[in-house]
Coordinates of C-alpha atoms and ligand atoms in Angstrom, one line a residue:
M1 CA -50.2 45.5 -57.3
V2 CA -52.3 48.4 -58.3
T3 CA -50.9 51.6 -57.9
Q4 CA -53.2 53.9 -60.6
D5 CA -56.4 55.5 -60.7
H6 CA -58.9 54.1 -63.3
K7 CA -60.7 56.7 -65.0
G8 CA -64.5 56.2 -65.4
V9 CA -65.2 54.3 -62.2
M10 CA -67.0 56.2 -59.4
P11 CA -64.3 57.6 -57.3
N12 CA -65.6 56.2 -53.9
L13 CA -66.4 52.8 -55.6
R14 CA -62.9 52.9 -56.8
D15 CA -61.7 53.5 -53.6
T16 CA -63.6 50.9 -52.0
V17 CA -62.5 48.2 -54.6
R18 CA -58.8 49.3 -53.8
Q19 CA -59.3 49.0 -50.3
D20 CA -60.5 45.6 -50.4
E21 CA -57.7 44.8 -52.7
A22 CA -55.2 46.1 -50.6
S23 CA -56.8 44.2 -47.5
R24 CA -56.8 41.3 -49.3
L25 CA -53.5 41.7 -50.4
A26 CA -52.3 42.6 -46.9
S27 CA -54.2 39.4 -45.5
E28 CA -52.5 37.2 -48.2
L29 CA -49.1 38.9 -47.2
T30 CA -49.9 38.2 -43.3
Q31 CA -50.9 34.6 -44.0
Q32 CA -47.8 34.0 -46.0
A33 CA -45.6 35.7 -43.5
L34 CA -47.5 33.7 -40.7
L35 CA -46.8 30.4 -42.8
Q36 CA -43.3 31.2 -43.2
H37 CA -42.9 32.0 -39.6
G38 CA -44.7 28.9 -38.5
E39 CA -42.5 26.8 -40.8
R40 CA -39.2 28.4 -39.6
I41 CA -40.5 27.6 -36.3
R42 CA -41.3 24.2 -37.3
S43 CA -37.8 23.7 -38.8
M44 CA -36.5 25.3 -35.7
V45 CA -38.2 22.7 -33.3
E46 CA -37.6 19.9 -35.8
S47 CA -33.8 20.6 -35.9
A48 CA -33.6 21.3 -32.1
H49 CA -31.1 19.6 -29.8
D50 CA -33.8 18.9 -27.1
A51 CA -36.9 16.8 -27.7
V52 CA -39.7 19.2 -28.2
I53 CA -43.2 17.5 -27.4
T54 CA -46.5 19.0 -26.9
I55 CA -49.5 17.2 -25.6
D56 CA -53.2 18.0 -25.2
E57 CA -54.7 18.4 -21.8
H58 CA -55.5 14.5 -21.9
G59 CA -51.9 13.8 -22.1
I60 CA -52.4 12.8 -25.8
I61 CA -49.1 13.7 -27.8
E62 CA -49.7 16.4 -30.4
S63 CA -46.2 16.8 -31.4
W64 CA -42.9 15.1 -31.5
N65 CA -39.9 16.5 -33.0
G66 CA -36.8 14.6 -34.5
R67 CA -34.6 14.9 -31.5
A68 CA -37.6 13.2 -29.4
E69 CA -37.3 10.4 -32.1
V70 CA -33.7 10.0 -31.4
I71 CA -33.9 10.1 -27.7
F72 CA -36.9 7.9 -27.2
G73 CA -36.5 5.7 -30.2
W74 CA -40.3 6.2 -31.2
R75 CA -40.8 7.5 -34.7
S76 CA -43.3 10.6 -34.9
D77 CA -45.9 8.7 -36.8
E78 CA -45.7 6.1 -33.9
A79 CA -45.9 8.7 -31.1
L80 CA -48.4 11.2 -32.3
G81 CA -51.8 10.3 -30.8
Q82 CA -50.4 8.0 -28.1
P83 CA -50.7 9.0 -24.4
L84 CA -47.3 10.4 -23.4
S85 CA -47.3 8.8 -19.8
R86 CA -47.5 5.2 -21.5
L87 CA -44.9 6.1 -24.0
I88 CA -41.8 7.7 -22.2
I89 CA -42.7 7.9 -18.3
P90 CA -41.4 4.9 -16.6
E91 CA -44.3 2.9 -14.9
A92 CA -43.4 4.0 -11.3
F93 CA -43.9 7.9 -12.1
R94 CA -46.9 7.4 -14.4
Q95 CA -49.6 7.8 -11.7
A96 CA -47.8 10.8 -10.4
H97 CA -47.7 12.3 -13.8
D98 CA -51.5 11.7 -14.4
E99 CA -52.4 13.0 -11.2
G100 CA -50.5 16.1 -11.4
M101 CA -52.1 16.9 -14.9
A102 CA -55.4 16.6 -13.6
R103 CA -54.7 18.6 -10.6
F104 CA -53.3 21.5 -12.8
L105 CA -56.7 21.4 -15.0
Q106 CA -58.6 21.7 -11.8
T107 CA -56.6 24.2 -9.9
G108 CA -54.4 26.0 -12.4
A109 CA -51.4 25.0 -10.3
G110 CA -48.7 22.3 -10.8
R111 CA -45.7 21.5 -8.8
V112 CA -43.5 20.5 -12.2
L113 CA -44.6 23.3 -14.2
N114 CA -42.5 26.1 -15.5
R115 CA -39.4 24.8 -14.2
T116 CA -36.3 22.3 -15.2
M117 CA -35.9 19.2 -13.4
E118 CA -34.1 16.2 -13.7
V119 CA -36.1 12.9 -14.0
T120 CA -36.0 9.3 -15.7
A121 CA -37.5 8.7 -18.9
L122 CA -38.3 5.4 -20.9
T123 CA -37.1 4.5 -24.2
K124 CA -38.7 2.5 -26.9
A125 CA -36.2 -0.3 -25.8
G126 CA -37.0 0.0 -22.4
K127 CA -34.1 1.6 -21.1
E128 CA -34.3 4.3 -18.5
V129 CA -32.4 7.4 -19.5
P130 CA -31.9 10.5 -17.2
V131 CA -33.2 13.7 -18.9
E132 CA -33.7 17.2 -17.9
L133 CA -37.4 18.2 -18.4
S134 CA -39.2 21.4 -18.3
I135 CA -43.0 22.0 -19.1
W136 CA -45.1 24.8 -19.6
P137 CA -48.9 25.2 -20.1
F138 CA -50.3 27.2 -22.5
R139 CA -53.7 28.1 -23.9
A140 CA -54.8 26.8 -27.5
G141 CA -58.0 28.4 -27.9
S142 CA -60.4 27.2 -25.3
R143 CA -58.2 24.5 -24.2
Y144 CA -55.0 23.9 -22.4
M145 CA -51.9 22.3 -23.9
F146 CA -48.6 21.4 -22.4
G147 CA -45.2 21.8 -24.1
S148 CA -42.1 20.4 -23.1
F149 CA -38.5 20.3 -23.8
I150 CA -36.6 17.3 -22.9
R151 CA -32.6 16.8 -23.0
D152 CA -30.8 13.8 -22.7
V153 CA -28.3 14.1 -19.9
S154 CA -26.8 10.6 -19.9
A155 CA -23.7 11.7 -21.3
R156 CA -23.2 14.5 -18.7
H157 CA -24.4 11.7 -16.1
Q158 CA -21.7 9.5 -17.3
T159 CA -19.0 12.0 -16.8
E160 CA -20.0 13.2 -13.6
T161 CA -20.2 9.4 -12.6
R162 CA -16.6 9.0 -13.9
L163 CA -15.4 12.0 -12.3
R164 CA -17.2 11.3 -9.1
M165 CA -15.5 7.7 -9.1
Q166 CA -12.2 8.9 -10.0
A167 CA -12.4 11.2 -6.9
E168 CA -13.6 8.5 -4.8
Q169 CA -10.6 6.4 -6.2
A170 CA -8.2 9.2 -5.4
I171 CA -9.3 9.3 -1.7
R172 CA -9.4 5.3 -1.5
F173 CA -5.6 5.2 -3.0
R174 CA -4.5 8.1 -0.6
D175 CA -6.3 6.5 2.6
S176 CA -4.8 3.4 1.9
L177 CA -1.3 4.8 1.2
L178 CA -1.6 6.8 4.5
D179 CA -2.6 3.6 6.5
L180 CA 0.1 1.7 5.0
S181 CA 2.6 4.6 6.3
R182 CA 1.4 4.0 9.5
L183 CA 1.5 0.6 9.6
P184 CA 4.5 -1.0 11.9
K185 CA 7.0 -2.4 9.6
T186 CA 9.9 -3.8 12.1
D187 CA 8.7 -7.4 11.6
F188 CA 8.7 -7.8 7.8
N189 CA 6.5 -10.7 7.2
M190 CA 3.5 -8.9 9.4
A191 CA 3.9 -5.8 7.4
L192 CA 4.0 -7.6 4.1
D193 CA 0.6 -9.4 5.0
G194 CA -0.8 -6.0 5.9
I195 CA 0.4 -4.4 2.7
L196 CA -0.6 -6.9 0.4
R197 CA -4.3 -7.6 1.7
R198 CA -4.8 -3.6 1.7
D199 CA -3.2 -3.5 -1.9
A200 CA -5.7 -6.0 -3.2
D201 CA -8.8 -5.0 -1.5
T202 CA -8.0 -1.2 -2.5
L203 CA -7.2 -2.2 -6.4
Q204 CA -10.0 -4.9 -6.4
V205 CA -7.8 -7.4 -7.8
S206 CA -7.8 -11.3 -7.6
R207 CA -4.4 -11.9 -6.3
V208 CA -1.6 -9.9 -5.1
S209 CA 2.0 -11.4 -4.4
F210 CA 5.3 -10.6 -3.4
W211 CA 8.4 -12.2 -5.0
R212 CA 11.8 -12.0 -3.8
F213 CA 15.0 -11.6 -6.2
Q214 CA 17.6 -14.5 -5.3
P215 CA 21.3 -12.9 -4.4
A216 CA 22.4 -13.4 -7.9
Q217 CA 19.6 -11.5 -9.4
K218 CA 18.8 -14.3 -12.0
S219 CA 16.0 -15.8 -10.4
I220 CA 12.8 -14.5 -8.3
V221 CA 10.9 -16.6 -5.6
C222 CA 7.4 -16.2 -4.8
E223 CA 7.1 -15.6 -0.8
R224 CA 3.5 -14.8 -0.2
V225 CA 0.4 -14.6 -2.2
Y226 CA -3.0 -12.9 -1.1
R227 CA -6.1 -14.4 -2.8
A228 CA -9.2 -12.0 -2.7
D229 CA -11.6 -14.7 -3.2
A230 CA -10.4 -16.5 0.1
G231 CA -9.6 -13.5 1.8
D232 CA -6.5 -15.2 3.0
F233 CA -2.8 -16.0 2.2
T234 CA -1.0 -18.9 1.2
D235 CA 2.9 -18.8 1.0
G236 CA 4.7 -19.0 -2.4
E237 CA 4.5 -22.6 -2.8
G238 CA 8.3 -22.4 -3.8
V239 CA 7.5 -21.1 -7.3
V240 CA 10.9 -19.7 -8.7
L241 CA 10.9 -18.0 -12.0
Y242 CA 14.4 -17.6 -14.1
E243 CA 15.6 -14.7 -16.0
R244 CA 16.7 -17.2 -18.8
D245 CA 13.1 -18.2 -19.3
Y246 CA 11.4 -14.9 -19.1
P247 CA 14.1 -12.3 -20.2
D248 CA 11.7 -9.6 -21.2
Y249 CA 10.0 -9.7 -17.8
F250 CA 13.2 -9.5 -15.8
A251 CA 14.5 -6.7 -18.2
A252 CA 11.3 -4.7 -17.4
M253 CA 12.0 -5.2 -13.4
A254 CA 15.5 -4.1 -13.6
S255 CA 14.6 -1.0 -15.6
A256 CA 12.6 0.2 -12.9
R257 CA 9.5 0.2 -15.3
P258 CA 6.1 -1.2 -14.2
V259 CA 4.8 -3.8 -16.3
V260 CA 1.2 -2.8 -17.3
A261 CA -0.5 -5.7 -19.0
D262 CA -4.3 -5.1 -19.8
D263 CA -3.9 -8.3 -22.0
A264 CA -1.3 -10.4 -20.3
L265 CA -1.3 -13.1 -22.9
H266 CA -0.1 -10.8 -25.6
H267 CA 1.9 -8.3 -23.9
P268 CA 5.1 -8.4 -24.8
D269 CA 6.7 -8.4 -21.2
T270 CA 4.1 -11.1 -20.1
R271 CA 3.3 -13.2 -22.8
A272 CA 6.0 -15.7 -22.0
F273 CA 4.0 -16.8 -18.9
A274 CA 0.9 -17.7 -21.1
Q275 CA 1.4 -21.5 -21.4
E276 CA 2.7 -22.5 -17.9
Y277 CA 1.1 -19.8 -15.7
L278 CA -1.4 -17.4 -17.2
L279 CA -3.8 -19.9 -19.0
P280 CA -3.7 -22.6 -16.3
N281 CA -4.6 -19.9 -13.6
G282 CA -6.9 -17.9 -15.8
V283 CA -4.8 -14.8 -15.3
V284 CA -5.9 -12.2 -18.0
S285 CA -4.3 -9.0 -16.9
M286 CA -1.1 -8.1 -14.6
L287 CA 0.3 -5.3 -13.2
D288 CA 4.0 -5.8 -11.7
T289 CA 6.5 -3.4 -10.4
G290 CA 9.8 -3.8 -8.9
I291 CA 10.6 -3.4 -5.2
W292 CA 13.6 -1.5 -4.8
F293 CA 16.1 -1.8 -1.8
Q294 CA 19.4 -0.2 -1.5
G295 CA 19.6 0.7 -5.2
R296 CA 18.9 -2.8 -6.4
V297 CA 15.6 -4.4 -7.4
A298 CA 15.1 -6.9 -4.3
G299 CA 11.6 -8.0 -5.1
V300 CA 8.4 -7.7 -7.3
L301 CA 5.1 -6.8 -6.2
C302 CA 2.6 -8.6 -8.7
H303 CA -1.3 -8.1 -9.3
E304 CA -3.1 -10.5 -11.2
Q305 CA -6.7 -10.1 -12.5
I306 CA -8.5 -13.5 -13.1
G307 CA -11.5 -13.7 -15.3
T308 CA -12.7 -10.4 -16.9
A309 CA -9.7 -8.4 -18.2
H310 CA -8.9 -5.0 -16.6
A311 CA -7.4 -1.9 -18.2
W312 CA -5.2 -0.5 -15.6
S313 CA -5.5 3.3 -15.3
L314 CA -2.5 5.7 -14.7
E315 CA -3.6 6.2 -11.2
E316 CA -3.9 2.4 -10.4
V317 CA -0.2 2.1 -11.7
D318 CA 1.2 5.1 -9.6
Y319 CA -0.7 3.4 -6.6
A320 CA 0.9 0.3 -7.2
V321 CA 4.3 1.9 -7.7
A322 CA 3.7 3.6 -4.1
V323 CA 2.6 0.3 -2.5
A324 CA 6.0 -1.3 -3.8
G325 CA 7.7 1.5 -1.9
K326 CA 5.8 0.6 1.2
I327 CA 7.3 -2.8 0.8
S328 CA 10.9 -1.4 0.4
L329 CA 10.3 0.8 3.4
A330 CA 9.5 -2.7 5.4
L331 CA 12.5 -4.3 4.3
E332 CA 14.5 -1.2 5.6
S333 CA 12.8 -1.1 8.8
S334 CA 13.0 -4.7 9.5
L335 CA 16.7 -5.1 8.5
R336 CA 17.3 -1.9 10.9
A337 CA 15.1 -3.6 13.6
Q338 CA 17.3 -6.7 13.2
A339 CA 20.5 -4.9 13.4
E340 CA 19.1 -3.0 16.6
Q341 CA 18.3 -6.3 17.8
E342 CA 21.6 -8.0 17.2
T343 CA 23.3 -5.1 19.0
L344 CA 21.1 -5.2 21.8
R345 CA 21.7 -9.3 22.1
A346 CA 25.4 -8.3 22.0
L347 CA 25.3 -5.7 24.7
T348 CA 22.9 -8.1 26.8
R349 CA 25.4 -10.9 26.2
E350 CA 28.2 -8.4 27.3
K351 CA 26.5 -7.6 30.2
E352 CA 25.5 -11.3 31.3
L353 CA 29.3 -11.9 30.9
S354 CA 30.5 -9.2 33.0
E355 CA 27.7 -10.0 35.6
V356 CA 28.9 -13.8 35.5
R357 CA 32.5 -12.6 36.0
A358 CA 31.5 -10.6 38.9
R359 CA 29.6 -13.5 40.5
F360 CA 32.5 -15.8 39.7
V361 CA 34.8 -13.0 41.7
S362 CA 32.6 -13.0 44.7
I363 CA 31.9 -16.6 44.9
A364 CA 35.5 -17.7 44.4
S365 CA 36.8 -15.3 46.7
H366 CA 34.5 -16.4 49.5
E367 CA 34.5 -20.1 48.3
F368 CA 38.2 -20.4 48.1
R369 CA 39.2 -18.1 50.9
T370 CA 37.1 -19.7 53.4
P371 CA 38.8 -23.2 52.8
L372 CA 42.1 -21.8 52.1
S373 CA 42.3 -20.0 55.4
A374 CA 40.9 -23.1 57.4
I375 CA 43.6 -25.4 55.5
K376 CA 46.4 -22.7 56.4
S377 CA 45.5 -22.6 60.1
S378 CA 45.5 -26.3 60.2
V379 CA 48.7 -26.5 58.7
E380 CA 50.1 -24.0 60.9
L381 CA 48.8 -25.7 64.1
L382 CA 50.1 -29.2 62.9
K383 CA 53.4 -27.6 61.8
H384 CA 53.9 -25.6 65.2
Y385 CA 52.2 -27.7 67.7
G386 CA 51.8 -31.2 65.9
D387 CA 54.0 -32.9 68.6
R388 CA 51.6 -31.4 71.4
L389 CA 48.4 -32.5 69.8
D390 CA 46.6 -35.9 70.9
P391 CA 46.0 -38.0 67.9
A392 CA 41.9 -37.1 67.6
E393 CA 42.7 -33.6 67.5
K394 CA 45.2 -34.1 64.8
A395 CA 42.9 -36.4 62.9
E396 CA 40.2 -33.7 63.1
M397 CA 42.8 -31.4 61.5
F398 CA 43.6 -33.6 58.6
D399 CA 39.9 -34.1 58.1
T400 CA 39.3 -30.4 57.8
I401 CA 42.2 -30.2 55.3
E402 CA 41.0 -33.0 53.2
R403 CA 37.4 -31.7 53.4
Y404 CA 38.1 -28.3 52.2
V405 CA 40.7 -29.5 49.4
K406 CA 37.6 -31.8 48.5
R407 CA 35.4 -28.8 48.2
M408 CA 37.6 -26.9 46.4
T409 CA 38.6 -29.5 44.0
E410 CA 34.8 -30.1 43.5
M411 CA 34.5 -26.4 42.6
L412 CA 37.2 -26.6 40.2
D413 CA 35.9 -29.6 38.7
Q414 CA 32.5 -28.1 38.1
V415 CA 34.1 -24.8 36.4
L416 CA 35.8 -27.2 34.1
Q417 CA 32.9 -29.3 33.4
L418 CA 30.8 -25.9 32.5
G419 CA 33.8 -24.7 30.4
K420 CA 33.4 -27.8 28.4
A421 CA 29.7 -27.7 28.0
D422 CA 29.9 -23.9 27.0
A423 CA 32.2 -25.0 24.5
G424 CA 30.0 -27.7 23.2
R425 CA 32.4 -30.3 24.4
M426 CA 30.2 -32.2 26.9
E427 CA 29.5 -35.6 25.3
F428 CA 26.4 -37.3 25.1
T429 CA 26.4 -40.9 24.6
P430 CA 23.3 -42.7 25.6
R431 CA 23.4 -46.3 26.5
P432 CA 20.9 -48.9 28.1
L433 CA 21.1 -48.1 31.7
D434 CA 19.0 -49.3 34.9
L435 CA 17.9 -45.9 36.3
E436 CA 16.5 -47.1 39.7
A437 CA 20.0 -48.8 40.3
L438 CA 21.7 -45.5 39.4
L439 CA 19.5 -43.6 41.9
R440 CA 20.3 -45.9 44.8
Q441 CA 24.1 -45.5 43.8
V442 CA 24.0 -41.8 43.9
I443 CA 21.7 -41.7 46.9
E444 CA 24.3 -43.7 48.9
E445 CA 27.2 -41.5 47.8
V446 CA 25.3 -38.2 48.8
V447 CA 23.3 -39.3 51.8
P448 CA 25.4 -41.8 53.5
R449 CA 23.0 -44.2 55.5
N450 CA 24.4 -42.9 58.9
A451 CA 23.7 -39.1 57.9
P452 CA 21.3 -38.6 60.8
R453 CA 19.4 -35.6 59.7
H454 CA 18.0 -36.4 56.3
R455 CA 15.9 -39.3 55.2
V456 CA 15.8 -40.0 51.5
E457 CA 12.9 -41.8 50.2
L458 CA 13.1 -43.3 46.7
R459 CA 9.9 -44.2 44.8
S460 CA 9.8 -45.7 41.3
E461 CA 7.0 -46.6 39.0
G462 CA 7.2 -48.6 35.8
D463 CA 10.3 -50.6 34.7
L464 CA 13.2 -48.2 34.5
R465 CA 15.7 -50.8 33.1
G466 CA 17.3 -50.6 29.4
L467 CA 16.7 -47.0 29.3
H468 CA 18.8 -45.2 26.7
L469 CA 20.4 -42.6 28.8
D470 CA 24.1 -40.9 29.1
E471 CA 25.0 -42.4 32.5
R472 CA 27.6 -39.7 33.3
L473 CA 25.4 -37.0 32.7
L474 CA 22.5 -38.5 34.5
R475 CA 24.8 -38.8 37.4
N476 CA 25.6 -35.3 37.1
I477 CA 21.9 -34.6 37.2
T478 CA 20.9 -36.5 40.0
T479 CA 24.1 -35.9 42.1
N480 CA 23.7 -32.1 41.8
L481 CA 19.8 -32.3 42.5
L482 CA 20.2 -34.4 45.5
S483 CA 23.1 -32.8 47.1
N484 CA 21.1 -29.5 46.8
A485 CA 18.1 -30.9 48.3
V486 CA 20.2 -32.1 51.5
K487 CA 22.3 -28.9 51.5
Y488 CA 19.6 -26.4 51.5
S489 CA 17.7 -28.3 54.0
P490 CA 19.7 -27.6 57.0
D491 CA 17.2 -28.4 59.5
G492 CA 17.1 -31.8 58.0
G493 CA 13.7 -33.4 56.7
V494 CA 12.7 -35.8 54.1
V495 CA 14.1 -35.7 50.7
T496 CA 12.0 -37.8 48.1
V497 CA 13.2 -39.1 44.9
F498 CA 10.7 -40.2 42.3
A499 CA 11.3 -41.9 39.1
G500 CA 8.7 -43.0 36.3
R501 CA 7.8 -43.2 32.9
D502 CA 4.9 -41.7 31.1
G503 CA 3.9 -41.3 27.5
S504 CA 6.2 -38.3 27.0
G505 CA 9.4 -39.7 28.7
V506 CA 11.2 -40.3 31.7
I507 CA 10.3 -38.4 34.9
L508 CA 12.6 -37.6 37.8
R509 CA 11.6 -35.7 40.7
I510 CA 13.6 -34.6 43.5
A511 CA 11.8 -32.6 46.3
D512 CA 12.8 -31.5 49.9
Q513 CA 11.5 -29.6 52.6
G514 CA 14.3 -27.0 53.0
I515 CA 14.8 -23.3 52.7
G516 CA 12.9 -22.9 49.2
I517 CA 13.9 -20.7 46.3
P518 CA 12.3 -17.0 46.2
V519 CA 10.2 -16.8 43.2
A520 CA 12.3 -13.8 42.0
D521 CA 15.4 -15.8 41.8
Q522 CA 13.8 -18.9 39.9
E523 CA 14.2 -17.5 36.5
R524 CA 18.0 -17.2 36.8
L525 CA 18.9 -20.3 38.9
F526 CA 20.2 -22.1 35.8
E527 CA 22.7 -19.4 35.0
S528 CA 26.4 -20.0 35.9
F529 CA 27.4 -18.6 39.5
Y530 CA 23.7 -17.5 40.3
R531 CA 22.7 -18.3 43.7
A532 CA 19.4 -17.3 45.3
R533 CA 19.3 -14.5 47.8
N534 CA 18.4 -16.8 50.9
V535 CA 21.4 -19.0 50.7
G536 CA 22.8 -17.1 53.9
S537 CA 26.0 -19.1 54.8
I538 CA 25.3 -22.1 53.0
S539 CA 28.6 -22.4 50.7
G540 CA 28.1 -23.1 47.1
S541 CA 29.6 -22.1 43.5
G542 CA 26.3 -21.5 41.8
L543 CA 27.4 -24.0 39.0
G544 CA 25.6 -27.3 39.9
L545 CA 22.3 -26.2 38.2
A546 CA 23.9 -24.6 35.1
I547 CA 25.6 -28.1 34.5
V548 CA 22.4 -29.9 35.4
K549 CA 20.7 -27.8 32.5
H550 CA 23.3 -28.7 30.0
A551 CA 23.0 -32.2 30.6
V552 CA 19.2 -32.0 30.4
D553 CA 19.4 -30.2 27.3
L554 CA 21.7 -32.8 25.5
H555 CA 19.3 -35.4 26.3
G556 CA 16.7 -33.0 24.5
G557 CA 14.5 -33.0 27.7
S558 CA 13.4 -30.3 30.0
I559 CA 13.8 -29.0 33.9
G560 CA 11.3 -27.2 36.0
V561 CA 11.3 -26.0 39.6
E562 CA 8.3 -25.4 42.0
S563 CA 9.2 -23.5 45.0
G564 CA 8.9 -20.5 47.2
S565 CA 10.9 -18.9 50.0
G566 CA 10.7 -21.6 53.0
R567 CA 8.3 -24.0 51.1
G568 CA 10.6 -26.5 50.3
T569 CA 11.8 -27.2 46.8
A570 CA 10.9 -29.8 43.9
F571 CA 12.9 -30.1 40.7
T572 CA 11.2 -32.1 38.1
V573 CA 13.4 -33.4 35.1
V574 CA 11.7 -34.8 32.0
L575 CA 13.9 -36.6 29.3
P576 CA 12.0 -37.7 26.2
L577 CA 11.4 -41.3 25.3
T578 CA 12.9 -40.7 21.7
A579 CA 16.1 -40.2 23.3
T580 CA 15.7 -43.1 25.6
E581 CA 14.6 -46.0 23.4
Ligands
ADP601 P1 25.1 -24.0 44.5 O1 26.6 -24.7 44.2 O2 25.0 -22.5 45.0 O3 24.3 -24.9 45.3 P2 23.5 -24.4 42.2 O4 23.9 -24.3 40.8 O5 23.5 -25.9 42.5 O6 24.8 -23.9 43.2 O7 22.4 -23.8 42.7 C1 22.0 -22.4 42.5 C2 21.3 -21.9 43.5 O8 19.9 -22.6 43.6 C3 21.8 -22.3 44.7 O9 22.7 -21.2 45.2 C4 20.4 -22.0 45.6 O10 20.2 -20.6 45.9 C5 19.4 -22.4 44.6 N1 19.0 -23.8 45.1 C6 19.3 -25.1 44.3 N2 18.8 -26.1 44.7 C7 18.1 -25.7 46.1 C8 17.3 -26.4 46.6 N3 17.0 -27.6 46.4 N4 16.8 -25.5 47.6 C9 16.8 -24.4 47.9 N5 17.7 -23.4 46.9 C10 18.2 -24.4 45.9

């Protein structure tokens, strides 16, 4: 540096020399500073966390920093001189990019300039990555250049996606649990199917099954399996697992600790299943949780993933535990509903019994009082005026007594028979029998040939001999049905009796043209002491059909009625062939 005057040199020349020197020095210093500055900027750009790329107005890359190398995989020497659009812009957006640049050069306006936007960029490996991009144009001498910052936002995207998926999953779990809360649970099997299906769909697992602990808590039995691939259920196929074979698994269940086995083959609680269950079925991950009921573990909810292993998240485990809770609720509700049903049944039985008692009292008082008073007055007449009555009058009175005694005896017989049937002591001894012959006898007994008002027509089809039926019960059936047909046809008419065979068994049909049975009474006809509302003064105990029903049931058959008030009545009895041959 020059700081002194040099004597002997002309002052103005000296000054000029000094000035030149100074300005040279100054310029050197400026250049140095500029170089240093440029170097600093270059190293800043080079070490920046964003890719910094500049391109000329033809889109040719002029600078490409280290981060650009990392993000896009192209080394700087590969990238420089290449058109940017071919290198990092996915094919689909290339044309738009080229057009945008051309538009800017023509008009000075560009939609994508001077702002930050998210776009997809292409790497050397052909992978598309989300990037945040800002581009700005600047003048370099007479031409335009474009600078851009590019930031790889894949990690942020991944986090966002994960958070979004977690939020979606939380909503899915919550909706599913709410729906399962609403699900009716009084019918356990129906509720269970609903729960298993929803559970499998929500957790997207291959199989979900329900296992029930056996009373001694030493084994579990598979009751129901939902298979996601088939979208359907199978029952447990009787698979039983014993504590002695899988002590770790049972201990986990008993301790209310869910078994979370991402790798079921090696998990300490599930590896014992490997040979017999996991490997043959291709099960790789399991998530099992106990189902608790009244303070004890009552079952297991089992999730199985087939094929690709699954790492169960905390949320999934929580969800599975909550679903197990819904099954506990279903167990409880169904048990309560059952208890309520039983109480209701007991109450209904009680009510029916008291109704039967009431009907019995009313029938007995009517059916006994009338004959008893008729017998009493006949006896009194005979006692006091017997010697004054002529033989025909006397005979008539004895007839009356005999008829009424017979009627009461018959009724008592029916009561006894029904008592026997109710106590399950009605015997069933089928023996080969000729049904047609039996019908003829019964018709003869019930409708003596000289009965003027009724005509009985017997029609039969096929060979009715050698049928294995209980003769006593069959007499009961036919006598009751036939006497009713006659009794409830006070104006007479034709009674048809049909007997035949078809594929399903022996058919017996007895039809009349009498008063008929109101539809409203038909359902209860077979209850004891029940009589239809239109019987009027026709006497009866309401026991005959109850006995008939028992006799038909003992044969494993069925009885039906077709009738209507004033339309006649037809009873049809079908006795299965299996019981007859
Ligand atoms: P009952 O001794 O009263 O005849 P049943 O048990 O034999 O008792 O019949 C029950 C009721 O069914 C009868 O009281 C009657 O109301 C009705 N019933 C049965 N058979 C006939 C029929 N053939 N026609 C009309 N009503 C009938």
